[in-house]
Coordinates of C-alpha atoms and ligand atoms in Angstrom, one line a residue:
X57 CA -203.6 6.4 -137.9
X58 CA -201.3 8.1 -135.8
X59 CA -198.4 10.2 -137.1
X60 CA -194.9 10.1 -135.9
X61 CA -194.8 12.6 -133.8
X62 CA -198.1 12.4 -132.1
X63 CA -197.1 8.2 -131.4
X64 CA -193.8 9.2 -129.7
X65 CA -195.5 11.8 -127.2
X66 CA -198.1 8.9 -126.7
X67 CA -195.1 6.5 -125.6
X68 CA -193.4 9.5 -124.3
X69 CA -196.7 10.4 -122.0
X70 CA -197.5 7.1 -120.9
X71 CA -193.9 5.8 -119.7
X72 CA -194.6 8.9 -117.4
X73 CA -198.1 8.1 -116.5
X74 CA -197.1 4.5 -115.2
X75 CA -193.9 4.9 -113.8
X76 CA -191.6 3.6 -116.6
X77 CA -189.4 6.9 -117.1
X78 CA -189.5 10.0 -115.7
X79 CA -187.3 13.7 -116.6
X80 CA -184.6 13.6 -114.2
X81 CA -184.7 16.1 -111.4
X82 CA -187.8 17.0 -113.0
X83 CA -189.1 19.0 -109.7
X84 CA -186.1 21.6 -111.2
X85 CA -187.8 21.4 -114.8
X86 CA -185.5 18.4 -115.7
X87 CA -182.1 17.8 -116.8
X88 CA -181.8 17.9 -120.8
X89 CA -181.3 14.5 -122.4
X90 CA -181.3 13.0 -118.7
X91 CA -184.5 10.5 -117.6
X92 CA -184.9 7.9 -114.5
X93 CA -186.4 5.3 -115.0
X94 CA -189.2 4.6 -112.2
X95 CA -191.0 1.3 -110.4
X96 CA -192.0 -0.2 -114.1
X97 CA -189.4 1.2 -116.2
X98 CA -186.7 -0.7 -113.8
X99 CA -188.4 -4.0 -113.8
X100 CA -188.2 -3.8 -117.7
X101 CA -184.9 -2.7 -118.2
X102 CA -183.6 -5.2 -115.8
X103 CA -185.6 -7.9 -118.0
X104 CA -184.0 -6.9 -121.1
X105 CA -180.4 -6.7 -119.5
X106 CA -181.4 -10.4 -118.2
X107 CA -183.1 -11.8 -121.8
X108 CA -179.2 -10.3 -123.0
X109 CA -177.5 -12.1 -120.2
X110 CA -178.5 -15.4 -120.6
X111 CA -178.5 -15.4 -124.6
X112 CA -174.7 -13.6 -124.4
X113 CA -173.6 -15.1 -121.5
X114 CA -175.3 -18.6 -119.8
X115 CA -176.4 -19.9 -123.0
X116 CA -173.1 -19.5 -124.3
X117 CA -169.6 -21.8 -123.5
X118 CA -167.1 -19.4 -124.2
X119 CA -168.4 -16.1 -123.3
X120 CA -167.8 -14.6 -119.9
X121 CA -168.9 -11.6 -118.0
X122 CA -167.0 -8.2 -116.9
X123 CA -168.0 -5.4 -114.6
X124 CA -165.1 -2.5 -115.5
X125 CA -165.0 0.9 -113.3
X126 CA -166.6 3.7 -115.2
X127 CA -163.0 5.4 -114.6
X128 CA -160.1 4.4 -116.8
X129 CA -156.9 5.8 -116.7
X130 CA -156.7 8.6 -119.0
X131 CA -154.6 6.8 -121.1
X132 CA -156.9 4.2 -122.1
X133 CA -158.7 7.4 -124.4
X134 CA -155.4 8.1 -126.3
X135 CA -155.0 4.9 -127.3
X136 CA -158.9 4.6 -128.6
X137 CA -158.9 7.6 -130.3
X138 CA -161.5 9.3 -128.1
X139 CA -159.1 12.1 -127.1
X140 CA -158.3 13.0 -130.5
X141 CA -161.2 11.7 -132.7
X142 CA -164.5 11.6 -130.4
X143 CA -165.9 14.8 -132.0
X144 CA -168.9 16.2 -133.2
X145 CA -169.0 19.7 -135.5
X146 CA -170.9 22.3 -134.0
X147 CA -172.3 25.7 -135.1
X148 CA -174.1 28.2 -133.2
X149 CA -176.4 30.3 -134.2
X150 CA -175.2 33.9 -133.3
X151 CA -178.9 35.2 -132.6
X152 CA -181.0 32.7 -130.7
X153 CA -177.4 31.1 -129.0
X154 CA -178.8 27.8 -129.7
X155 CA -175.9 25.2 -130.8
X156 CA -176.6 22.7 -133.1
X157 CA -174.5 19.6 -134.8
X158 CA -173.4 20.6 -138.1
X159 CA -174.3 16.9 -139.8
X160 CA -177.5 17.1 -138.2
X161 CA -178.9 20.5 -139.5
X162 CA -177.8 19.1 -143.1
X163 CA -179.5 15.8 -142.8
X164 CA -182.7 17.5 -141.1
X165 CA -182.3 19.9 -144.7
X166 CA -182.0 16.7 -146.6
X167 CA -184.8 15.3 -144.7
X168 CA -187.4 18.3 -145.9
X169 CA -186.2 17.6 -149.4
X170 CA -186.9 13.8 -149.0
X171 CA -190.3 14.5 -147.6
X172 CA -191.2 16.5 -150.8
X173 CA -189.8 13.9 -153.2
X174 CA -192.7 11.3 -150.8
X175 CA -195.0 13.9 -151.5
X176 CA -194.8 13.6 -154.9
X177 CA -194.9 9.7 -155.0
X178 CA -197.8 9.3 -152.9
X179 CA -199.5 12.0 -155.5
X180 CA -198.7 10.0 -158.4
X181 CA -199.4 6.8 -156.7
X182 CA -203.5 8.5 -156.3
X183 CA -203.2 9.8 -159.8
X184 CA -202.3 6.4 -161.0
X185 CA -203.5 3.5 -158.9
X186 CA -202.8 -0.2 -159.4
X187 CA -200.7 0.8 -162.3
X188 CA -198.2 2.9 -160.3
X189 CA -194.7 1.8 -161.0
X190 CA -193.0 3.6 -157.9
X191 CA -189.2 2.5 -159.0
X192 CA -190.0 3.7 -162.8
X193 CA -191.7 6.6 -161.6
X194 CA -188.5 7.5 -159.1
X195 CA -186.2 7.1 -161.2
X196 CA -187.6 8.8 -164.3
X197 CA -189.6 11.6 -162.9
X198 CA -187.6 15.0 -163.6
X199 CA -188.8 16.8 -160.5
X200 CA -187.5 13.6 -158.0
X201 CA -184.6 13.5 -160.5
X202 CA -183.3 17.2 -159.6
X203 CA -184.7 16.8 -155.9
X204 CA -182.6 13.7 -155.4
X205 CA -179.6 15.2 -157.3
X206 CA -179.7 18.1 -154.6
X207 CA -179.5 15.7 -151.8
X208 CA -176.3 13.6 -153.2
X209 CA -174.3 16.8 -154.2
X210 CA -175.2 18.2 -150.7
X211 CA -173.9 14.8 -149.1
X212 CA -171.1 14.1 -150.9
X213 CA -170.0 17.8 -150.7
X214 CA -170.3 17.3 -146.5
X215 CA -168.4 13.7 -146.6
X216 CA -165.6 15.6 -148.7
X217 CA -165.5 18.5 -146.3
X218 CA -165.4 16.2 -143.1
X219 CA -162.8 13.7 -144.8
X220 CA -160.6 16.9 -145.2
X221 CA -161.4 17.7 -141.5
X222 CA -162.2 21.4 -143.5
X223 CA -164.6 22.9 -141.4
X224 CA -164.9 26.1 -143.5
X225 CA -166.4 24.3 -145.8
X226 CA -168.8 22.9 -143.8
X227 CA -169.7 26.2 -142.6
X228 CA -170.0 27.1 -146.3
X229 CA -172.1 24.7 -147.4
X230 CA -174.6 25.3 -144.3
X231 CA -174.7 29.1 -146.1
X232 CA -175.0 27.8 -149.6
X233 CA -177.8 25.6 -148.6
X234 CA -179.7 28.2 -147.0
X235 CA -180.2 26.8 -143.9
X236 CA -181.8 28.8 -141.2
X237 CA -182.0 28.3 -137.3
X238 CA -185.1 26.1 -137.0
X239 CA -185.8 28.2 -133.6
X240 CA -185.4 31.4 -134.9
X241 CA -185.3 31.4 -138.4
X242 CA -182.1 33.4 -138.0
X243 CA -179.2 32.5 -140.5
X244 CA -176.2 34.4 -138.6
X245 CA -173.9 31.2 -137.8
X246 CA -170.7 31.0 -135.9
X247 CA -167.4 28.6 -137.3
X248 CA -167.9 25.1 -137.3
X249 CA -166.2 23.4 -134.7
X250 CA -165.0 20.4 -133.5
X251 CA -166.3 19.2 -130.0
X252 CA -165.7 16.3 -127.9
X253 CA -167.8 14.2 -126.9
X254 CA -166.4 13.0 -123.3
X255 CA -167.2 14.2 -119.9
X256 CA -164.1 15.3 -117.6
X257 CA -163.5 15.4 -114.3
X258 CA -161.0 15.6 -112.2
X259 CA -159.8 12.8 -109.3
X260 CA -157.6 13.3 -106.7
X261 CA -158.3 16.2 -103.8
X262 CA -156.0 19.1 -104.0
X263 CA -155.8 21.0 -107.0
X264 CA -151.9 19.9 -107.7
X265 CA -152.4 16.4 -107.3
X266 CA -155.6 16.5 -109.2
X267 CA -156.1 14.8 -112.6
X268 CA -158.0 15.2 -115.6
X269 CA -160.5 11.6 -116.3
X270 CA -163.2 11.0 -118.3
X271 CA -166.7 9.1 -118.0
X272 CA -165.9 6.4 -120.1
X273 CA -168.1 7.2 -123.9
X274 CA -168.1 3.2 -124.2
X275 CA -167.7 0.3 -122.4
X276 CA -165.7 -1.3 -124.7
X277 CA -162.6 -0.5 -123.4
X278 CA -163.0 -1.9 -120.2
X279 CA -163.3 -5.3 -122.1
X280 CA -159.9 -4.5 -124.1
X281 CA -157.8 -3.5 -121.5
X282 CA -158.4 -6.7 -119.2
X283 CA -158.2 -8.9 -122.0
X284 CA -155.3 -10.8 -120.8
X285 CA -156.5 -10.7 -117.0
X286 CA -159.8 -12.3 -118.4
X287 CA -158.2 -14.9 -120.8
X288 CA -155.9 -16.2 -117.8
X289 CA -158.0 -16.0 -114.8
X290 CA -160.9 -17.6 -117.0
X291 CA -158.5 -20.3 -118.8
X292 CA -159.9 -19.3 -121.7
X293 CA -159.4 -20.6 -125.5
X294 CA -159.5 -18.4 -128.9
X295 CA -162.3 -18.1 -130.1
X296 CA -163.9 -16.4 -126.9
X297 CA -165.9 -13.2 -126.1
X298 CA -166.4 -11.1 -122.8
X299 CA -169.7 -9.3 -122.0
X300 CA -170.4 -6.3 -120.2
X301 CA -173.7 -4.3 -119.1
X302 CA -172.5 -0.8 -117.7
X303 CA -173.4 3.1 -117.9
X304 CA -171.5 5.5 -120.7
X305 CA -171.8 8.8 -121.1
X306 CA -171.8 11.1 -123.6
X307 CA -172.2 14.8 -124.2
X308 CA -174.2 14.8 -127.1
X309 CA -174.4 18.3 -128.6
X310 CA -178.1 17.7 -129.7
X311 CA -180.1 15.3 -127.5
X312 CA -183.4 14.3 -128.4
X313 CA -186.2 12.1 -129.4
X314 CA -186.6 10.8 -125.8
X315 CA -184.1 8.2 -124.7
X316 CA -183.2 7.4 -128.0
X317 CA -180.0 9.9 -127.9
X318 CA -179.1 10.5 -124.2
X319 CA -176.1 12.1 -122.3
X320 CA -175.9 9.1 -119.5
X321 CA -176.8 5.6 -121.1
X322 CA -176.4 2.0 -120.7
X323 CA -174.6 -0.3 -123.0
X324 CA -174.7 -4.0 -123.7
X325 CA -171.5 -4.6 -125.6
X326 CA -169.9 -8.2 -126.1
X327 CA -166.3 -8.0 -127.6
X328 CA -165.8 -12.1 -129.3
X329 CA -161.8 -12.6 -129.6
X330 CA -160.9 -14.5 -132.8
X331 CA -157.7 -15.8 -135.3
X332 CA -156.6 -13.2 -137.6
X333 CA -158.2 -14.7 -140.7
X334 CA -160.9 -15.7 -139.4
X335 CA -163.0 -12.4 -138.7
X336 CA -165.3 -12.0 -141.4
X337 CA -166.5 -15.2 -141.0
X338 CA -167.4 -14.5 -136.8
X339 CA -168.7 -11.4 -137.9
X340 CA -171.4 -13.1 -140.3
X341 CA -172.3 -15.4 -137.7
X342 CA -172.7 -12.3 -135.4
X343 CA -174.8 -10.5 -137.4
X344 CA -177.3 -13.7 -138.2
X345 CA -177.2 -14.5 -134.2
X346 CA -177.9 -10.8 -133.0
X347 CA -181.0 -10.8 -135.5
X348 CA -182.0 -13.6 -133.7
X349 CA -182.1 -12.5 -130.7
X350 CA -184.0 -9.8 -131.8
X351 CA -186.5 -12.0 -133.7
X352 CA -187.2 -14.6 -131.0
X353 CA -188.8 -11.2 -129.3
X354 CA -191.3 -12.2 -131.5
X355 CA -192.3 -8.5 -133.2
X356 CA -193.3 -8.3 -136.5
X357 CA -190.1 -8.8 -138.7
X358 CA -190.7 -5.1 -140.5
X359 CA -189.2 -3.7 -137.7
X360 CA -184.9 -4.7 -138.5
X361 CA -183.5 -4.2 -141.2
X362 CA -179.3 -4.1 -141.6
X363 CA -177.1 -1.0 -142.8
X364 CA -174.1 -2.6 -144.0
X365 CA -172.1 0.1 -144.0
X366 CA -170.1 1.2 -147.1
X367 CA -167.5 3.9 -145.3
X368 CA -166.0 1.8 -142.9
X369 CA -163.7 3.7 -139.5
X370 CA -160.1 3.1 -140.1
X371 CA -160.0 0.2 -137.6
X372 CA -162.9 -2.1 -138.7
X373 CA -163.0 -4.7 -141.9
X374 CA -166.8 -4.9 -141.5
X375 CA -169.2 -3.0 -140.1
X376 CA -173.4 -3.1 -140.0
X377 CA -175.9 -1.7 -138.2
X378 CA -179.4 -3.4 -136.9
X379 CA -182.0 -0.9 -137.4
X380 CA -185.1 -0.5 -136.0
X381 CA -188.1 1.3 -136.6
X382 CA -188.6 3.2 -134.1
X383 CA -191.6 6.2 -134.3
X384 CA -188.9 8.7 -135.9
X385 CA -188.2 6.3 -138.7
X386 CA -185.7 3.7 -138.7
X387 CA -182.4 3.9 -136.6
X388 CA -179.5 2.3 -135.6
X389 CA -180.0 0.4 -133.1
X390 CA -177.2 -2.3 -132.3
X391 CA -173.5 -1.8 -133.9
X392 CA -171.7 -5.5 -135.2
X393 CA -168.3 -4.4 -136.1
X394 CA -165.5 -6.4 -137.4
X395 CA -162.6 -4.1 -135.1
X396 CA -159.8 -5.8 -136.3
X397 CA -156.6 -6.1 -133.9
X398 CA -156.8 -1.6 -134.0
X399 CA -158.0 -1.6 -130.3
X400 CA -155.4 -4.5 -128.8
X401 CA -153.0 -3.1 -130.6
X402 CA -153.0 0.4 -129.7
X403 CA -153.0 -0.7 -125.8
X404 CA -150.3 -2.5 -126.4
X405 CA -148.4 0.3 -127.8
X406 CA -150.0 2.7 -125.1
X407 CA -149.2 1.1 -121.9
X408 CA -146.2 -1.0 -123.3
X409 CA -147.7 -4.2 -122.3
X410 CA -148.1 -7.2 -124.3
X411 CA -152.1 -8.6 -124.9
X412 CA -150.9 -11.4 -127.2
X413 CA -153.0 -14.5 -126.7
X414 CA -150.3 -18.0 -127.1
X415 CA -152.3 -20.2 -129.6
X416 CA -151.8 -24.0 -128.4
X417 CA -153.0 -25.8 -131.9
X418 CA -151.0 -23.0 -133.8
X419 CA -147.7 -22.9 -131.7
X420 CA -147.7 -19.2 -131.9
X421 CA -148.8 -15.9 -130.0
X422 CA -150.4 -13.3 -131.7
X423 CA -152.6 -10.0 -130.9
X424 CA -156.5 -11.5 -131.7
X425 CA -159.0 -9.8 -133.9
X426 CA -161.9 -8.7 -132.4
X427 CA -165.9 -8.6 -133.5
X428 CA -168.1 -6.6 -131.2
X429 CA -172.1 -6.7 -131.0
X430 CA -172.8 -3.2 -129.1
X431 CA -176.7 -2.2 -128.0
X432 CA -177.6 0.4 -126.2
X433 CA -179.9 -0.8 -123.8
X434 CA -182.1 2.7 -123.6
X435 CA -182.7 2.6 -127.1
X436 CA -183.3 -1.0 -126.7
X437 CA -186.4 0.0 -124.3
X438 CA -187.6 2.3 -126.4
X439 CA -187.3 -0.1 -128.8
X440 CA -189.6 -2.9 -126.9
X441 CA -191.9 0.1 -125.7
X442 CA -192.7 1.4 -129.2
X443 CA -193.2 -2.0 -130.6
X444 CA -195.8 -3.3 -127.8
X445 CA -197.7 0.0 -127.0
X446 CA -201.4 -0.5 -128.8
X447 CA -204.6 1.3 -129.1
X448 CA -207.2 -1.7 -129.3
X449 CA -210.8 -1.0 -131.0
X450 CA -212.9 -3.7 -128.9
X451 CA -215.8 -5.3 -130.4
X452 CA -218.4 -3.2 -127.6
X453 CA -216.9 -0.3 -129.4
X454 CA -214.5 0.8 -126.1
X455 CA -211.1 0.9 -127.1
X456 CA -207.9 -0.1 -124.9
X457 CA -204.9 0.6 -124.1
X458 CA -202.1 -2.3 -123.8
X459 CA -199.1 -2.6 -123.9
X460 CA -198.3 -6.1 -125.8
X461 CA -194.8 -6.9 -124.4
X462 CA -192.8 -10.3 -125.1
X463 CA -193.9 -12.9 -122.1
X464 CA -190.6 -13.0 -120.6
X465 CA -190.5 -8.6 -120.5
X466 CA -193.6 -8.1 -119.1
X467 CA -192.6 -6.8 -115.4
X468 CA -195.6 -8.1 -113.6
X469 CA -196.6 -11.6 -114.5
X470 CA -199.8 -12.0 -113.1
X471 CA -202.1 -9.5 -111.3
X472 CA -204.1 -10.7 -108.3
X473 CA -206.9 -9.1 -108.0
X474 CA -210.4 -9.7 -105.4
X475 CA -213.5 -9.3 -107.6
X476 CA -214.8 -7.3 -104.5
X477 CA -213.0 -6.0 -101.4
X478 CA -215.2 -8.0 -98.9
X479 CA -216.7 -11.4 -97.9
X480 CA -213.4 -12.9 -97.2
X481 CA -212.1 -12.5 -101.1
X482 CA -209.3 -10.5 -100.0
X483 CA -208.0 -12.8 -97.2
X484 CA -208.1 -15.2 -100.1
X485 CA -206.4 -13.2 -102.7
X486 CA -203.5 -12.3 -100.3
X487 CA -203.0 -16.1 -99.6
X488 CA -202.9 -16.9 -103.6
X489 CA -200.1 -14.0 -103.7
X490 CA -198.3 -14.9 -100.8
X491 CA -198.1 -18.2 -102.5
X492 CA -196.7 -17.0 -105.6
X493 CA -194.7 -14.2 -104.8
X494 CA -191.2 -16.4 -104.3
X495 CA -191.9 -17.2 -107.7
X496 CA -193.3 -14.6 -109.6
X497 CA -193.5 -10.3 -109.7
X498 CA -197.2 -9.8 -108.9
X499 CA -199.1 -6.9 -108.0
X500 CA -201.7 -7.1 -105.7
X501 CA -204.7 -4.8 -106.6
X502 CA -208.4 -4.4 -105.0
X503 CA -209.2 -0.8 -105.9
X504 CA -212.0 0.4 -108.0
X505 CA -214.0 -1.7 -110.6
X506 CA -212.6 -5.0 -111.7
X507 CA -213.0 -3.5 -115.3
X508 CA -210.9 -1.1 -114.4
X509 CA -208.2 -3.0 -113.1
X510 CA -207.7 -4.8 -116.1
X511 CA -207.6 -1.5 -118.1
X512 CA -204.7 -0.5 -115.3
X513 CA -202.8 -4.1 -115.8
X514 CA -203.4 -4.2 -119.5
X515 CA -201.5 -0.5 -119.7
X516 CA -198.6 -1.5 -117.8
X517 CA -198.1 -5.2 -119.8
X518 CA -198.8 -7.4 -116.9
X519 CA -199.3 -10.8 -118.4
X520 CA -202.3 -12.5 -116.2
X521 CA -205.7 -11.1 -114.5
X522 CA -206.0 -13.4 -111.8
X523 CA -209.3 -12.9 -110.1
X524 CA -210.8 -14.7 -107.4
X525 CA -214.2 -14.5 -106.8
X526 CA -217.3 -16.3 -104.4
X527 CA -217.0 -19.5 -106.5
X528 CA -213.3 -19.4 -105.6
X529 CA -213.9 -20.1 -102.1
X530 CA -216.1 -23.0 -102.8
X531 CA -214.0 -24.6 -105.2
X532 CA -210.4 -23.7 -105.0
X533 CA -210.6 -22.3 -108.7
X534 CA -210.1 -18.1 -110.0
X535 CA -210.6 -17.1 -113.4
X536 CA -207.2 -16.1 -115.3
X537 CA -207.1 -13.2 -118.3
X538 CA -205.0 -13.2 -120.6
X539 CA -203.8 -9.6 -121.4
X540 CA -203.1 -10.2 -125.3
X541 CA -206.4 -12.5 -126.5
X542 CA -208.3 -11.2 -123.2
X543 CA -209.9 -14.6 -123.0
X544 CA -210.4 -16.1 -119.9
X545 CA -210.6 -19.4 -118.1
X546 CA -211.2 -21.3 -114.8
X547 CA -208.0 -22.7 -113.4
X548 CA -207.8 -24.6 -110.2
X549 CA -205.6 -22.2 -107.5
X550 CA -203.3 -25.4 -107.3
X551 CA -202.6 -25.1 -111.1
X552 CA -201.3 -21.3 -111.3
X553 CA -197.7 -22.0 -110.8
X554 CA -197.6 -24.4 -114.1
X555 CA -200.2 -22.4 -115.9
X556 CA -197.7 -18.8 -115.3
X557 CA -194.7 -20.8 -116.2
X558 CA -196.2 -22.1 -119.3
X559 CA -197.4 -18.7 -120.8
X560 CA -194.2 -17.3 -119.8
X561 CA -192.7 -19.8 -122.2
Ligands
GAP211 N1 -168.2 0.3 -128.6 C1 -168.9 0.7 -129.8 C2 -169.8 1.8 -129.6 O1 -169.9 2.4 -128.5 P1 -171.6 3.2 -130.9 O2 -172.3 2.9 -132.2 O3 -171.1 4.5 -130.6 O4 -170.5 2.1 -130.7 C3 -173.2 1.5 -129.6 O5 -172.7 2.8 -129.7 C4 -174.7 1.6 -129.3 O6 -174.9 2.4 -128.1 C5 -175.6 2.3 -130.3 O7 -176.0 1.3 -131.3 C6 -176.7 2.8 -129.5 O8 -177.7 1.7 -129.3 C7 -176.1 3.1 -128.2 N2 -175.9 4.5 -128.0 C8 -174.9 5.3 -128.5 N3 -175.0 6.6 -128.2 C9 -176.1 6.7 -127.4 C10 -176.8 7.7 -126.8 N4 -176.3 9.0 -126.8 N5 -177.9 7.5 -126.1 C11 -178.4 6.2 -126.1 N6 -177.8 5.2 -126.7 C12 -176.7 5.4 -127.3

């Protein structure tokens, strides 16, 4: 068994190894919180913006596409909030300069504390056996008891201080927990303060003319402020949505765990106009259809759960995260939020335009209500990535590497591969792939041992071994692998097409 740590530098070190993701600039030691995704990695990300596509947007009759400019008129921020509101509280520590976010170096304290209360379980849990009652046992135990109680006074006392935007006292509680710089041990902090989270720059070519914008932190608001252009051009009826797959960015104070928090990201966000009144009920049927999607990826079900959130933002009525288990522990994933008319509204007021939608069966106009299903499509990789990366024991006693992706994300479909690289196999293996290639992404391979290549195809997820061999000129058949059961069977060359469609479905 792997621990946490040593399975995310696994995933981290083989997305490098095959050419999924790679530090940016990495020839000048990388950009932090910055990656590129390479040959593989842009296959895959393109197949999970494309499995979103079509559930969000062909499969669905009232649900259209957007592509907004990543520039907004600076405007568009005030209205959101993200001017104002977009913060994170920072400290610094005053000896090792290192700046941290003021939530997170509590949570990570909380965390430590957490991870002694498992201690304890799992020690009782040996000491016990089958007879271990783990909610009795938590809930009486006197040492979990005081552990726990630590934790709640140390959260409630942050939610307090943040509610009352008092950042003293966030500063004082970071001193009365005794938290020290996890780099230097050093506890000589700075104030708290507030930071925001947008990236500036400035548009325009002289310095006079010149004005401040940002890179938008969210598509979102690309959808909301072409609402009405939508709506008309589209002729569409309430209840409908608008989809859009674009970069945000972000300046995260504390960017790590790989591209799980990054700086420059891509969301899939999907804002779904309704009747005032009737946005609790959309948001239900959100929730239940975004799990789907999820699900039909076919991983184990232990990997989502949902955080309904209790403390909702002042502009949502319902709120919930999807969560997945990533190798740090489970994580938000996708946001379904219940936004209420806030965002509409606020343009309205903003640019002093109307976004009313004229209801035909009510005979009235009003501002719609809005529920939004938002993913980050990054996280959603590393999502897939974590999930399908195995280490295989094989009954010779060899292990393997493969990576077990859905069907319909595996970026190669088939591999073609010449069981030597002579006696016309070759010639033949090329005509099989020029054959396919309109239909399919294959790789060609005829390097080293065919054992090898399958090791190579089963590491980067590519669905079928195809090999042709000296029977395969005789008889117009090759012998197919599949990478998951690593059985294999004769197919006639005639019947690949079918046979690549059907295991893709
Ligand atoms: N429009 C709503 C919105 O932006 P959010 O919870 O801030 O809500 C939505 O972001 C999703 O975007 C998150 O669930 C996450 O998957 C992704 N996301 C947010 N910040 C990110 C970051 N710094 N790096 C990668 N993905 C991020």
């Amino acid at each position: 068994m792997q621990n946490q740590e040593d399975q995310l530098k696994q995933i981290i070190a083989h997305a490098k190894e095959y050419g999924f993701i790679y530090p940016s600039s990495e020839i000048y030691d990388g950009l932090s919180a910055t990656y590129d995704y390479g040959p593989l990695g842009v296959e895959l990300k393109n197949l999970i913006k494309d499995y979103w596509w079509k559930s969000m947007v062909q499969m669905q009759e009232n649900i259209v596409g957007l592509d907004a400019a990543i520039f907004m008129h600076p405007k568009t921020w005030e209205a959101s909030g993200h001017t104002t509101a977009f913060n994170d509280p920072m400290i610094d520590n005053k000896d090792s300069k290192k700046r941290y976010r003021a939530d997170v170096l509590i949570e990570d304290w909380a965390a430590k504390i957490e991870e002694k209360i498992n201690k304890e379980v799992d020690k009782a849990k040996k000491r016990f056996g089958d007879d271990f009652d783990e909610e009795q046992f938590r809930s009486t135990n006197a040492r979990v008891l005081d552990r726990q109680k630590k934790i709640d006074a140390a959260m409630d006392a942050f939610k307090t201080a943040m509610d009352a935007d008092d950042l003293e006292a966030v500063r004082q509680l970071i001193l009365d927990l005794d938290i020290a710089d996890p780099v230097s041990g050093s506890r000589n902090w700075t104030d708290v303060r507030q930071f925001n989270l947008m990236f500036s720059t400035e548009m325009g070519s002289t310095a006079e003319g010149a004005s401040k914008v940002y890179l938008r932190p969210e598509t979102a608001q690309g959808i909301f402020v072409n609402f009405l252009n939508v709506q008309k051009t589209s002729r569409m009826k309430i209840p409908f949505g608008i989809a859009q797959i674009g970069k945000a960015f972000r300046n995260e104070i504390i960017a790590r765990q790989f591209i799980f928090r990054m700086r420059e990201f891509e969301q899939m966000e999907m804002q779904f106009f309704v009747r005032p009144g009737e946005e609790l009920e959309w948001y239900e049927k959100w929730k239940e259809n975004r799990m789907k999607w999820h699900a039909d990826l076919g991983f184990d079900s232990d990997y989502y759960r949902f955080h309904d959130h209790v403390k909702l933002a002042h502009y949502a009525n319902a709120a919930a995260d999807i969560e997945f288990k990533f190798p740090f522990g489970f994580k938000e994933l996708e946001g379904v939020h219940s936004r209420t008319d806030f965002d509409l509204k606020q343009h309205e007021e903003h640019s002093g335009k109307k976004l009313q939608y004229f209801d035909p069966e009510l005979n009235k106009s009003y501002v719609p209500y809005v529920i939004e299903t938002s993913i980050g499509l990054d996280r959603m990789f590393l999502a897939v990535l974590s999930a399908s990366l195995k280490q295989e024991q094989l009954e010779d006693g060899s292990e393997r590497v493969v990576l077990k992706l859905p069907a319909k994300l595996s970026p190669y479909q088939a591999a073609i591969l010449p069981l030597v690289k002579k006696d016309g196999l070759p010639e033949k293996a090329r005509e099989v792939f020029d054959e396919l290639k309109s239909s399919f992404m294959l790789q060609y391979d005829e390097k080293d041992s065919i054992g090898k290549r399958y090791r190579r195809q089963d590491a980067i997820g590519t669905l079928l071994s195809i090999t042709l061999d000296h029977q395969s000129l005789e008889d117009q058949t090759v012998t197919v692998r599949d990478r998951d059961s690593m059985e294999q069977s004769r197919i006639a060359i005639s019947e690949l097409h079918y046979h690549i469609q059907a295991r893709l479905k």
